[in-house]
Short mmCIF file of C-alpha atoms and ligand atoms in Angstrom, two decimals:
data_model
loop_
_atom_site.label_atom_id
_atom_site.label_comp_id
_atom_site.label_asym_id
_atom_site.label_seq_id
_atom_site.Cartn_x
_atom_site.Cartn_y
_atom_site.Cartn_z
CA MET A 1 3.73 -6.49 11.97
CA GLN A 2 5.92 -3.05 12.17
CA LEU A 3 8.75 -1.57 13.04
CA THR A 4 8.67 1.85 14.39
CA ILE A 5 12.26 3.22 15.02
CA ASN A 6 12.09 6.32 17.33
CA ALA A 7 14.73 9.17 17.03
CA LEU A 8 17.42 6.83 17.28
CA SER A 9 21.12 8.29 17.41
CA LYS A 10 24.68 6.39 17.31
CA THR A 11 28.12 7.87 17.94
CA TYR A 12 31.00 5.97 17.24
CA SER A 13 34.48 6.52 19.90
CA ASN A 14 35.84 8.61 17.03
CA GLY A 15 33.24 10.90 17.46
CA VAL A 16 31.90 11.05 13.95
CA GLN A 17 27.76 10.94 14.48
CA ALA A 18 26.57 7.88 12.00
CA ILE A 19 22.80 7.97 12.63
CA LYS A 20 20.62 11.62 13.17
CA ASN A 21 17.75 10.97 14.93
CA VAL A 22 16.35 9.08 12.55
CA SER A 23 12.96 7.92 12.97
CA LEU A 24 11.03 5.66 10.61
CA THR A 25 7.86 3.52 10.12
CA LEU A 26 8.04 0.71 8.36
CA ASN A 27 5.03 -2.41 7.48
CA GLN A 28 5.44 -5.39 5.49
CA GLY A 29 6.96 -5.42 2.70
CA MET A 30 10.35 -3.92 1.20
CA PHE A 31 11.46 -0.95 2.50
CA GLY A 32 14.52 0.55 0.38
CA LEU A 33 16.96 2.27 2.68
CA LEU A 34 18.95 4.56 -0.14
CA GLY A 35 21.90 7.00 0.57
CA PRO A 36 25.27 7.31 -0.90
CA ASN A 37 28.39 5.66 0.61
CA GLY A 38 29.20 6.73 4.42
CA ALA A 39 24.96 7.67 4.47
CA GLY A 40 24.79 5.28 8.21
CA LYS A 41 23.25 2.41 6.44
CA SER A 42 25.31 -0.23 7.54
CA SER A 43 25.32 2.24 11.02
CA LEU A 44 21.69 2.27 11.06
CA MET A 45 20.62 -1.72 10.31
CA ARG A 46 23.86 -3.02 12.46
CA THR A 47 22.07 -1.29 15.87
CA ILE A 48 18.66 -3.07 14.27
CA ALA A 49 19.86 -6.09 13.72
CA THR A 50 21.32 -5.61 17.87
CA LEU A 51 24.88 -5.82 16.49
CA GLN A 52 25.32 -2.43 18.32
CA GLU A 53 23.77 -0.44 20.39
CA ALA A 54 22.22 2.77 20.19
CA ASP A 55 23.52 6.22 21.89
CA GLU A 56 19.61 7.28 21.71
CA GLY A 57 15.89 6.17 20.46
CA SER A 58 14.35 3.48 20.39
CA VAL A 59 13.14 0.71 18.23
CA PHE A 60 10.11 -1.44 18.31
CA LEU A 61 9.05 -4.72 16.82
CA ASP A 62 5.42 -4.75 16.88
CA GLY A 63 5.54 -4.72 20.92
CA LEU A 64 8.85 -5.88 21.14
CA ASP A 65 11.22 -3.51 22.37
CA VAL A 66 14.11 -4.41 19.82
CA LEU A 67 17.15 -2.72 21.29
CA LYS A 68 16.53 -4.42 24.89
CA GLN A 69 14.98 -7.74 24.22
CA LYS A 70 17.69 -9.17 21.67
CA THR A 71 17.35 -12.79 22.57
CA GLU A 72 14.06 -12.29 20.65
CA LEU A 73 14.66 -10.05 18.32
CA ARG A 74 17.50 -11.59 16.95
CA GLN A 75 15.31 -15.16 17.22
CA LEU A 76 12.65 -13.16 14.30
CA LEU A 77 15.68 -11.72 12.30
CA GLY A 78 17.63 -13.27 9.56
CA TYR A 79 20.45 -10.54 8.20
CA LEU A 80 22.85 -10.87 5.31
CA PRO A 81 25.52 -8.00 6.68
CA GLN A 82 26.87 -5.89 3.96
CA GLU A 83 30.65 -8.18 4.03
CA PHE A 84 28.94 -11.41 4.02
CA GLY A 85 32.25 -14.38 4.36
CA VAL A 86 31.52 -17.64 3.62
CA TYR A 87 33.87 -20.03 4.25
CA PRO A 88 35.21 -21.51 0.92
CA LYS A 89 35.56 -25.36 1.62
CA ILE A 90 32.80 -25.97 2.52
CA SER A 91 29.68 -26.39 0.41
CA ALA A 92 26.32 -24.59 0.41
CA GLU A 93 24.77 -27.84 1.23
CA GLN A 94 27.53 -28.58 4.54
CA MET A 95 26.74 -24.30 5.50
CA LEU A 96 23.35 -24.51 5.69
CA ASP A 97 23.25 -27.82 7.84
CA HIS A 98 26.16 -26.02 10.05
CA ILE A 99 23.92 -22.98 10.20
CA ALA A 100 20.64 -24.92 10.60
CA GLN A 101 22.26 -26.85 13.81
CA LEU A 102 23.04 -23.33 15.42
CA LYS A 103 19.61 -22.53 15.29
CA GLY A 104 18.65 -25.40 17.00
CA VAL A 105 16.74 -27.67 14.49
CA VAL A 106 18.51 -30.79 16.30
CA ASN A 107 16.17 -33.80 14.12
CA LYS A 108 18.11 -34.52 10.82
CA GLY A 109 15.68 -35.47 8.49
CA GLU A 110 14.16 -32.44 9.05
CA ARG A 111 16.85 -30.51 8.52
CA LYS A 112 17.55 -32.20 5.06
CA GLU A 113 14.05 -31.25 4.51
CA LEU A 114 14.18 -26.87 5.20
CA ILE A 115 18.23 -27.28 3.30
CA GLY A 116 15.93 -28.53 -0.34
CA TYR A 117 13.78 -26.15 0.06
CA LEU A 118 15.78 -23.35 0.70
CA LEU A 119 18.60 -24.23 -1.41
CA ASP A 120 15.74 -24.97 -3.84
CA LYS A 121 13.72 -21.32 -3.65
CA VAL A 122 17.41 -19.36 -4.66
CA ASN A 123 17.88 -21.38 -7.10
CA LEU A 124 20.97 -23.36 -6.09
CA ALA A 125 19.07 -26.37 -5.94
CA LYS A 126 21.76 -27.59 -8.36
CA ASP A 127 25.22 -26.30 -6.75
CA LYS A 128 24.39 -27.71 -3.30
CA LYS A 129 27.25 -29.98 -3.25
CA LYS A 130 30.08 -27.45 -4.76
CA ASN A 131 32.56 -25.46 -2.86
CA LEU A 132 31.07 -22.22 -1.75
CA GLY A 133 35.08 -20.78 -2.99
CA THR A 134 33.75 -21.55 -6.17
CA TYR A 135 30.99 -19.60 -6.41
CA SER A 136 29.89 -15.84 -8.20
CA GLY A 137 28.93 -13.00 -6.58
CA GLY A 138 25.05 -13.67 -7.42
CA MET A 139 25.82 -16.73 -6.47
CA LYS A 140 26.90 -16.33 -2.84
CA GLN A 141 24.47 -13.31 -2.38
CA ARG A 142 21.46 -16.32 -3.17
CA PHE A 143 22.86 -18.35 -0.58
CA GLY A 144 23.18 -15.59 1.84
CA ILE A 145 19.49 -15.01 1.22
CA ALA A 146 19.20 -18.69 2.18
CA GLN A 147 20.76 -18.71 5.53
CA ALA A 148 19.11 -15.16 5.57
CA LEU A 149 15.92 -17.14 5.48
CA MET A 150 16.46 -19.75 7.24
CA GLY A 151 14.28 -20.31 11.04
CA ASN A 152 11.21 -18.25 9.07
CA PRO A 153 11.77 -15.02 9.84
CA LYS A 154 9.39 -11.70 10.18
CA LEU A 155 12.31 -8.95 10.23
CA ILE A 156 14.91 -9.49 6.87
CA ILE A 157 17.93 -6.95 6.80
CA VAL A 158 19.77 -7.46 3.90
CA ASP A 159 23.09 -5.42 3.77
CA GLU A 160 23.93 -3.47 0.12
CA PRO A 161 23.26 -6.69 -1.63
CA THR A 162 22.91 -6.38 -5.33
CA ALA A 163 26.74 -4.48 -5.02
CA GLY A 164 29.09 -5.98 -6.95
CA LEU A 165 26.68 -8.17 -8.80
CA ASP A 166 26.78 -7.80 -12.78
CA PRO A 167 22.93 -7.29 -14.82
CA ALA A 168 21.70 -10.94 -14.52
CA GLU A 169 23.44 -11.82 -11.60
CA ARG A 170 21.48 -8.46 -10.36
CA ASN A 171 18.31 -9.12 -12.16
CA ARG A 172 17.87 -13.21 -10.97
CA PHE A 173 18.58 -11.29 -7.24
CA TYR A 174 15.85 -8.90 -7.95
CA ASN A 175 13.25 -11.66 -9.08
CA LEU A 176 14.28 -13.50 -5.50
CA LEU A 177 14.06 -10.27 -3.38
CA SER A 178 10.34 -9.52 -4.48
CA GLU A 179 8.88 -12.78 -3.34
CA LEU A 180 10.61 -12.12 0.62
CA GLY A 181 8.02 -9.28 0.79
CA GLU A 182 5.39 -10.55 1.36
CA ASN A 183 5.07 -11.68 5.20
CA THR A 184 7.85 -10.06 6.18
CA ILE A 185 9.06 -6.64 6.88
CA VAL A 186 12.33 -6.69 4.69
CA ILE A 187 14.81 -3.26 4.79
CA LEU A 188 17.46 -3.76 1.97
CA SER A 189 20.32 -0.89 2.01
CA THR A 190 21.63 0.62 -1.27
CA HIS A 191 23.05 3.50 -2.83
CA ILE A 192 21.46 1.78 -6.37
CA VAL A 193 18.30 3.60 -7.42
CA GLU A 194 17.21 1.31 -9.24
CA ASP A 195 16.88 -1.61 -6.59
CA VAL A 196 14.52 1.01 -4.95
CA SER A 197 12.38 1.64 -7.66
CA THR A 198 12.14 -1.92 -9.21
CA LEU A 199 11.47 -3.66 -6.06
CA CYS A 200 10.52 -1.53 -2.75
CA SER A 201 7.57 0.14 -1.95
CA ASN A 202 8.56 2.44 0.43
CA PHE A 203 11.23 3.49 0.57
CA ALA A 204 13.95 6.71 2.45
CA ILE A 205 16.40 8.62 1.30
CA ILE A 206 19.45 8.77 3.77
CA CYS A 207 22.66 11.01 3.45
CA GLN A 208 24.90 12.18 6.75
CA GLY A 209 22.83 9.75 8.85
CA GLU A 210 19.94 11.86 8.37
CA VAL A 211 16.94 10.68 7.00
CA LEU A 212 15.76 13.21 4.00
CA TYR A 213 12.56 11.89 3.07
CA ALA A 214 10.86 8.85 3.17
CA GLY A 215 7.52 7.69 1.49
CA THR A 216 6.74 5.68 -1.60
CA PRO A 217 8.79 5.85 -4.69
CA ASP A 218 5.45 7.24 -6.72
CA ASN A 219 4.91 9.94 -4.66
CA ALA A 220 8.32 11.13 -4.55
CA VAL A 221 8.07 10.96 -8.65
CA LYS A 222 5.40 12.65 -8.68
CA ASP A 223 5.93 15.74 -6.34
CA LEU A 224 8.94 16.27 -8.83
CA ASN A 225 6.11 16.77 -11.29
CA GLY A 226 6.89 19.69 -13.67
CA LYS A 227 10.20 21.02 -11.54
CA ILE A 228 12.59 18.68 -13.73
CA TYR A 229 14.44 20.77 -16.66
CA SER A 230 17.14 19.45 -19.58
CA LYS A 231 19.68 20.38 -21.90
CA SER A 232 22.69 18.99 -23.11
CA ILE A 233 25.34 21.51 -22.60
CA LYS A 234 29.40 21.88 -23.28
CA LYS A 235 31.34 20.50 -20.78
CA PRO A 236 33.76 23.68 -19.46
CA GLU A 237 30.25 25.27 -19.30
CA ILE A 238 29.46 23.52 -16.03
CA GLN A 239 31.27 25.64 -13.82
CA GLN A 240 29.08 28.54 -14.34
CA TYR A 241 25.57 26.41 -14.86
CA SER A 242 26.25 24.49 -11.34
CA LYS A 243 26.52 28.19 -9.97
CA ASP A 244 23.10 29.47 -12.03
CA PHE A 245 21.09 26.54 -11.40
CA LYS A 246 20.57 23.39 -9.12
CA VAL A 247 22.03 20.93 -11.22
CA ILE A 248 21.08 17.80 -10.61
CA SER A 249 23.39 15.06 -12.32
CA THR A 250 25.27 14.98 -15.05
CA GLN A 251 26.03 12.62 -17.65
CA LEU A 252 28.16 12.52 -20.55
CA LYS A 253 26.28 11.80 -24.09
CA SER A 254 28.48 11.75 -27.57
CA GLY A 255 31.38 14.58 -25.72
CA ASP A 256 28.41 17.38 -24.74
CA LEU A 257 27.51 17.32 -21.28
CA TYR A 258 23.60 16.24 -20.83
CA ILE A 259 22.32 18.03 -17.11
CA ARG A 260 18.95 17.69 -15.15
CA ILE A 261 18.29 20.91 -13.43
CA TYR A 262 15.91 20.14 -10.33
CA SER A 263 13.81 24.36 -10.69
CA GLU A 264 10.17 25.54 -9.27
CA THR A 265 9.67 27.75 -12.16
CA TYR A 266 10.30 27.42 -16.11
CA PRO A 267 14.38 28.24 -15.91
CA GLY A 268 14.69 29.72 -19.46
CA ASN A 269 17.78 29.30 -21.36
CA GLY A 270 16.75 26.78 -23.92
CA PHE A 271 15.73 24.18 -21.14
CA THR A 272 13.60 21.69 -21.79
CA GLN A 273 11.08 20.27 -18.93
CA SER A 274 11.17 16.31 -18.45
CA LEU A 275 9.34 13.75 -16.59
CA PRO A 276 10.67 13.40 -13.61
CA ASP A 277 11.81 9.82 -12.45
CA LEU A 278 13.40 8.24 -9.39
CA GLU A 279 17.02 9.15 -9.69
CA ASP A 280 15.77 13.10 -9.61
CA VAL A 281 14.50 12.70 -6.04
CA TYR A 282 17.35 11.06 -5.13
CA PHE A 283 19.87 13.91 -6.86
CA SER A 284 17.81 16.73 -5.63
CA ASN A 285 17.05 15.41 -2.04
CA ILE A 286 21.13 15.18 -1.61
CA ILE A 287 22.34 17.40 -3.59
CA LYS A 288 21.32 19.82 -0.40
CA ARG A 289 23.97 17.97 1.70
CA VAL A 290 26.53 16.61 -1.36
CA ASP A 291 28.27 17.63 -4.10
CA VAL A 292 26.96 14.84 -6.50
CA ASN A 293 29.75 15.23 -9.09
CA THR A 294 31.41 13.38 -5.95
CA ILE A 295 28.31 10.45 -5.81
P1 ADP B 301 26.97 3.50 4.89
O1 ADP B 301 26.27 2.37 5.17
O2 ADP B 301 25.44 4.15 4.92
O3 ADP B 301 28.00 3.22 2.93
P2 ADP B 301 27.84 3.32 7.31
O4 ADP B 301 26.95 3.52 8.46
O5 ADP B 301 28.49 2.09 6.98
O6 ADP B 301 27.53 3.67 6.22
O7 ADP B 301 29.13 4.77 8.18
C1 ADP B 301 28.32 5.83 8.53
C2 ADP B 301 29.96 7.00 8.94
O8 ADP B 301 29.97 6.67 10.17
C3 ADP B 301 30.75 6.44 8.31
O9 ADP B 301 31.58 8.07 8.01
C4 ADP B 301 31.89 5.67 8.18
O10 ADP B 301 33.22 5.65 8.43
C5 ADP B 301 31.41 5.17 9.72
N1 ADP B 301 31.64 4.48 10.80
C6 ADP B 301 30.84 3.17 10.33
N2 ADP B 301 31.28 2.03 11.25
C7 ADP B 301 32.19 2.96 11.67
C8 ADP B 301 33.10 2.56 13.03
N3 ADP B 301 32.79 1.12 13.63
N4 ADP B 301 33.74 3.07 13.86
C9 ADP B 301 33.24 4.87 13.41
N5 ADP B 301 33.43 5.13 12.44
C10 ADP B 301 32.08 4.10 12.03
#
């Protein structure tokens, strides 16, 4: 199964062009859509999920014309939106039962079995009677995955699912997501580089509506071999360093500023060569568009 996005564009009525000529090919497995806030990730996902129209371009899930065959696509889709509201005074079990009915599972016994399976999968079986309003952020996200998995989707879209989770919750959520990717196409949008390095076999960097990079995390990092240099400087020196070098990240370390720069050749100035990582890939791509200090 393959999702092919071809020359997709979308401009909102206020004139913001949120998606600019985006082309991507996604295979089974976990695909990370990485970009800063406002990059256009949600716009792209909502368009693929048929919740809004594109102005130009096409999206195909194998032979299915996603933008035209909306009903057919929705039957194959599991979607966890960025703002996933829950009814606070209803239990997880009741809510899933309701969703299952909406999805056309009419047989009560069948629904019970399905709900039991899903709650088990997202590790919420013991909390199934609790009202959703009492769930932690991580529990809500796991519940969100359970509802997205209803109906055995072939395409799963999860929009910024780890934002707001504490490290333990994020880990639990990673474990859950990593099991999904095998037989389905999972698109995960995030501004957190670790989400991609932990989970995704393929990814794209998107910024200001455009795809800046698409490939595997390994290759992306390899491409930067020998091109990342670092050193510690005094804070006020950053102005000059930003003028003289391509500073891709800065980090305060015991009062000094630890900076990493991109350079094709040895930059001198006491810099030492560093092993590149996916953060370097991300920042060296988006620095072309936005000031890293604003991210
Ligand atoms: P991301 O998900 O990467 O944070 P979005 O897709 O939400 O990015 O937003 C991309 C751009 O489109 C932003 O400039 C945002 O303000 C704008 N935008 C998003 N949704 C709408 C909308 N419904 N109407 C107008 N502008 C929007």
